[in-house]
Amino acid sequence: MPLLEDLLVESDATRHRVWLDLGTAQNGLLLRLRNRRARLIVADLPASRAVLPTQWYLPDAQLPPQNWHSPVDRILAWDLLDYLDAPQIRQLAERLASHAAPQCRMHALVHYAAPGMPAQPGSWRFDRDGALHAATISSTLVPAPRYSPKALEKAMPQFRVERTVLLNNGMQEFIFALCH
Amino acid sequence: MFHKRDTHNHEVRGSDTPAPAPAPAESHGPSAAAGRSVAASIGPSISIQGELRGEEDLVVEGKFKGTVQLKKNTLTVGAKGSIDAEVYAHTILVDGTVNGDLYASERISIRKTARITGNIFAPRISLEDGARFRGTIDMDTENEAFRKAFGTPAASSVKPATPAERPVAEAARNAQAPGKSGSGTHG
């Protein structure tokens, strides 16, 4: 995941940052952020996947209990966008943008090359060597929405595609920047 | 109300303290690991509400609601334990359920059976696969919440910088030392 790695490495030499992980808490990310004056907010939205995708949204009550006086610098969306339709992505982006710092960047993965994807969002974990793995992914496949960069920008007008890479595993990796 | 082995100096202020449990919970703390049985325990059938202070390790296998102050000791929330509390301790080990904020001056360890909703503050935090956590994790011991909890940054926060943190530390020093280069290096 070259773009994710860039995001993590880029943060090494900069100021205190607030990270919002929309996925499940994992020790690997803690290790990557250790010694960096980082604050990590874990939303664990996959825990809500029983109601995905038809009733899923992101009310503040779904976010971790904390005050939001420190805006979010980095957002990790993993592959959650694939499990939302365009109106849901728009709603998510509105919520995220309202909590985002001006230089906020969001990382996301989209199943793009293959027509199918696992029926449930993946559980993404860093191993001890820093490599990223998807765990506990459903073996059942469902059609992938295969969102294009333009489709995502249309669904998330608050963000623009800053960089994108098609990975060997068929997933498209994105870095979105908050629009000003 | 407590099962105590070689314990002293516990103070509980509060109410709602049903009958004692028949057997003490197993201690998972450092003392137990070293073969010593010095941790007090709150058994599975016990429910306590109030403020708890002490100067010894404590294992909670029952229910607790309120505030825990064990700033020099280890609190273990056992697999059957459930606390709805603000906790200040030297070390916090969680196997059970926590709703509330955890502050540890040394370390917080979240085991695979843990279920935590809240904010955690400690210089060192570990989390096993399978644990569920929703909230904020803050390992910056210079933040206001940590200073408020423990007065000063944790000792481990003033250890020599690792390569990863060196640029930040150097930038801070350079900001206070005009004439030095402001650029950091990766070790």
PDB file of C-alpha atoms in Angstrom, chain A residues 61-156:
ATOM      1  CA  ALA A  61     -23.302   8.959  18.468  1.00  0.00           C
ATOM      2  CA  GLN A  62     -21.502   6.426  16.286  1.00  0.00           C
ATOM      3  CA  LEU A  63     -18.246   8.252  16.741  1.00  0.00           C
ATOM      4  CA  PRO A  64     -16.119   7.635  19.797  1.00  0.00           C
ATOM      5  CA  PRO A  65     -17.047   9.563  22.936  1.00  0.00           C
ATOM      6  CA  GLN A  66     -14.624  12.445  22.854  1.00  0.00           C
ATOM      7  CA  ASN A  67     -14.737  16.129  22.270  1.00  0.00           C
ATOM      8  CA  TRP A  68     -13.787  17.247  18.812  1.00  0.00           C
ATOM      9  CA  HIS A  69     -11.889  20.423  19.651  1.00  0.00           C
ATOM     10  CA  SER A  70      -8.819  18.929  17.951  1.00  0.00           C
ATOM     11  CA  PRO A  71      -9.680  18.478  14.290  1.00  0.00           C
ATOM     12  CA  VAL A  72      -8.725  15.309  12.483  1.00  0.00           C
ATOM     13  CA  ASP A  73      -5.545  15.348  10.370  1.00  0.00           C
ATOM     14  CA  ARG A  74      -5.630  11.849   8.938  1.00  0.00           C
ATOM     15  CA  ILE A  75      -8.550   9.514   8.187  1.00  0.00           C
ATOM     16  CA  LEU A  76      -8.238   5.803   7.449  1.00  0.00           C
ATOM     17  CA  ALA A  77     -11.350   4.560   5.655  1.00  0.00           C
ATOM     18  CA  TRP A  78      -9.917   1.195   4.538  1.00  0.00           C
ATOM     19  CA  ASP A  79     -12.487  -0.392   2.165  1.00  0.00           C
ATOM     20  CA  LEU A  80     -15.622   0.971   3.826  1.00  0.00           C
ATOM     21  CA  LEU A  81     -16.586   3.161   0.861  1.00  0.00           C
ATOM     22  CA  ASP A  82     -17.240   0.015  -1.172  1.00  0.00           C
ATOM     23  CA  TYR A  83     -20.021  -0.900   1.232  1.00  0.00           C
ATOM     24  CA  LEU A  84     -21.856   2.399   0.971  1.00  0.00           C
ATOM     25  CA  ASP A  85     -23.958   3.784  -1.842  1.00  0.00           C
ATOM     26  CA  ALA A  86     -23.423   7.310  -3.153  1.00  0.00           C
ATOM     27  CA  PRO A  87     -25.867   9.057  -0.737  1.00  0.00           C
ATOM     28  CA  GLN A  88     -24.276   7.262   2.201  1.00  0.00           C
ATOM     29  CA  ILE A  89     -20.798   8.233   1.038  1.00  0.00           C
ATOM     30  CA  ARG A  90     -21.972  11.825   0.731  1.00  0.00           C
ATOM     31  CA  GLN A  91     -23.321  11.752   4.279  1.00  0.00           C
ATOM     32  CA  LEU A  92     -20.120  10.200   5.582  1.00  0.00           C
ATOM     33  CA  ALA A  93     -18.015  12.821   3.798  1.00  0.00           C
ATOM     34  CA  GLU A  94     -20.105  15.636   5.281  1.00  0.00           C
ATOM     35  CA  ARG A  95     -19.528  14.260   8.755  1.00  0.00           C
ATOM     36  CA  LEU A  96     -15.837  13.739   8.226  1.00  0.00           C
ATOM     37  CA  ALA A  97     -15.303  17.159   6.665  1.00  0.00           C
ATOM     38  CA  SER A  98     -16.967  18.837   9.627  1.00  0.00           C
ATOM     39  CA  HIS A  99     -14.337  17.294  11.930  1.00  0.00           C
ATOM     40  CA  ALA A 100     -11.372  17.670   9.566  1.00  0.00           C
ATOM     41  CA  ALA A 101      -8.345  19.941   9.828  1.00  0.00           C
ATOM     42  CA  PRO A 102      -7.542  22.094   6.776  1.00  0.00           C
ATOM     43  CA  GLN A 103      -4.686  19.821   5.690  1.00  0.00           C
ATOM     44  CA  CYS A 104      -6.643  16.637   6.314  1.00  0.00           C
ATOM     45  CA  ARG A 105      -5.933  13.612   4.138  1.00  0.00           C
ATOM     46  CA  MET A 106      -8.106  10.517   3.850  1.00  0.00           C
ATOM     47  CA  HIS A 107      -6.859   7.112   2.756  1.00  0.00           C
ATOM     48  CA  ALA A 108      -9.235   4.610   1.161  1.00  0.00           C
ATOM     49  CA  LEU A 109      -9.211   1.350  -0.776  1.00  0.00           C
ATOM     50  CA  VAL A 110     -11.685   0.417  -3.500  1.00  0.00           C
ATOM     51  CA  HIS A 111     -12.151  -2.978  -5.134  1.00  0.00           C
ATOM     52  CA  TYR A 112     -11.729  -1.963  -8.729  1.00  0.00           C
ATOM     53  CA  ALA A 113     -10.254  -4.550 -11.095  1.00  0.00           C
ATOM     54  CA  ALA A 114     -12.424  -7.518 -10.148  1.00  0.00           C
ATOM     55  CA  PRO A 115     -16.205  -7.488 -10.510  1.00  0.00           C
ATOM     56  CA  GLY A 116     -16.709  -9.058  -7.071  1.00  0.00           C
ATOM     57  CA  MET A 117     -15.659  -8.227  -3.532  1.00  0.00           C
ATOM     58  CA  PRO A 118     -16.108  -9.836  -0.085  1.00  0.00           C
ATOM     59  CA  ALA A 119     -19.612  -9.444   1.303  1.00  0.00           C
ATOM     60  CA  GLN A 120     -18.323  -7.672   4.416  1.00  0.00           C
ATOM     61  CA  PRO A 121     -15.653  -5.007   4.950  1.00  0.00           C
ATOM     62  CA  GLY A 122     -12.204  -6.363   5.628  1.00  0.00           C
ATOM     63  CA  SER A 123     -10.317  -6.253   8.889  1.00  0.00           C
ATOM     64  CA  TRP A 124      -7.045  -4.631   7.942  1.00  0.00           C
ATOM     65  CA  ARG A 125      -3.989  -5.240  10.058  1.00  0.00           C
ATOM     66  CA  PHE A 126      -0.329  -4.362   9.987  1.00  0.00           C
ATOM     67  CA  ASP A 127       1.994  -7.234  10.789  1.00  0.00           C
ATOM     68  CA  ARG A 128       5.216  -6.874  12.755  1.00  0.00           C
ATOM     69  CA  ASP A 129       7.085  -5.981   9.570  1.00  0.00           C
ATOM     70  CA  GLY A 130       4.653  -3.213   8.770  1.00  0.00           C
ATOM     71  CA  ALA A 131       3.005  -5.067   5.884  1.00  0.00           C
ATOM     72  CA  LEU A 132      -0.762  -4.740   5.651  1.00  0.00           C
ATOM     73  CA  HIS A 133      -3.040  -7.769   5.556  1.00  0.00           C
ATOM     74  CA  ALA A 134      -6.786  -8.217   5.276  1.00  0.00           C
ATOM     75  CA  ALA A 135      -8.171 -10.643   7.835  1.00  0.00           C
ATOM     76  CA  THR A 136     -11.563 -12.227   8.546  1.00  0.00           C
ATOM     77  CA  ILE A 137     -12.914 -11.294   5.167  1.00  0.00           C
ATOM     78  CA  SER A 138     -16.101 -13.079   4.177  1.00  0.00           C
ATOM     79  CA  SER A 139     -15.607 -15.754   1.532  1.00  0.00           C
ATOM     80  CA  THR A 140     -18.949 -14.815  -0.001  1.00  0.00           C
ATOM     81  CA  LEU A 141     -18.582 -12.427  -2.910  1.00  0.00           C
ATOM     82  CA  VAL A 142     -20.952  -9.651  -3.874  1.00  0.00           C
ATOM     83  CA  PRO A 143     -20.792  -7.288  -6.854  1.00  0.00           C
ATOM     84  CA  ALA A 144     -18.280  -4.485  -6.315  1.00  0.00           C
ATOM     85  CA  PRO A 145     -19.455  -0.949  -7.082  1.00  0.00           C
ATOM     86  CA  ARG A 146     -16.031  -0.291  -8.680  1.00  0.00           C
ATOM     87  CA  TYR A 147     -16.164   3.426  -7.904  1.00  0.00           C
ATOM     88  CA  SER A 148     -14.067   5.538 -10.236  1.00  0.00           C
ATOM     89  CA  PRO A 149     -12.114   8.544  -8.953  1.00  0.00           C
ATOM     90  CA  LYS A 150     -14.655  10.850 -10.565  1.00  0.00           C
ATOM     91  CA  ALA A 151     -17.583   8.988  -9.003  1.00  0.00           C
ATOM     92  CA  LEU A 152     -15.990   9.310  -5.571  1.00  0.00           C
ATOM     93  CA  GLU A 153     -15.264  12.996  -6.025  1.00  0.00           C
ATOM     94  CA  LYS A 154     -18.865  13.509  -7.063  1.00  0.00           C
ATOM     95  CA  ALA A 155     -20.085  11.647  -3.987  1.00  0.00           C
ATOM     96  CA  MET A 156     -17.636  13.497  -1.744  1.00  0.00           C
TER      97      MET A 156
END
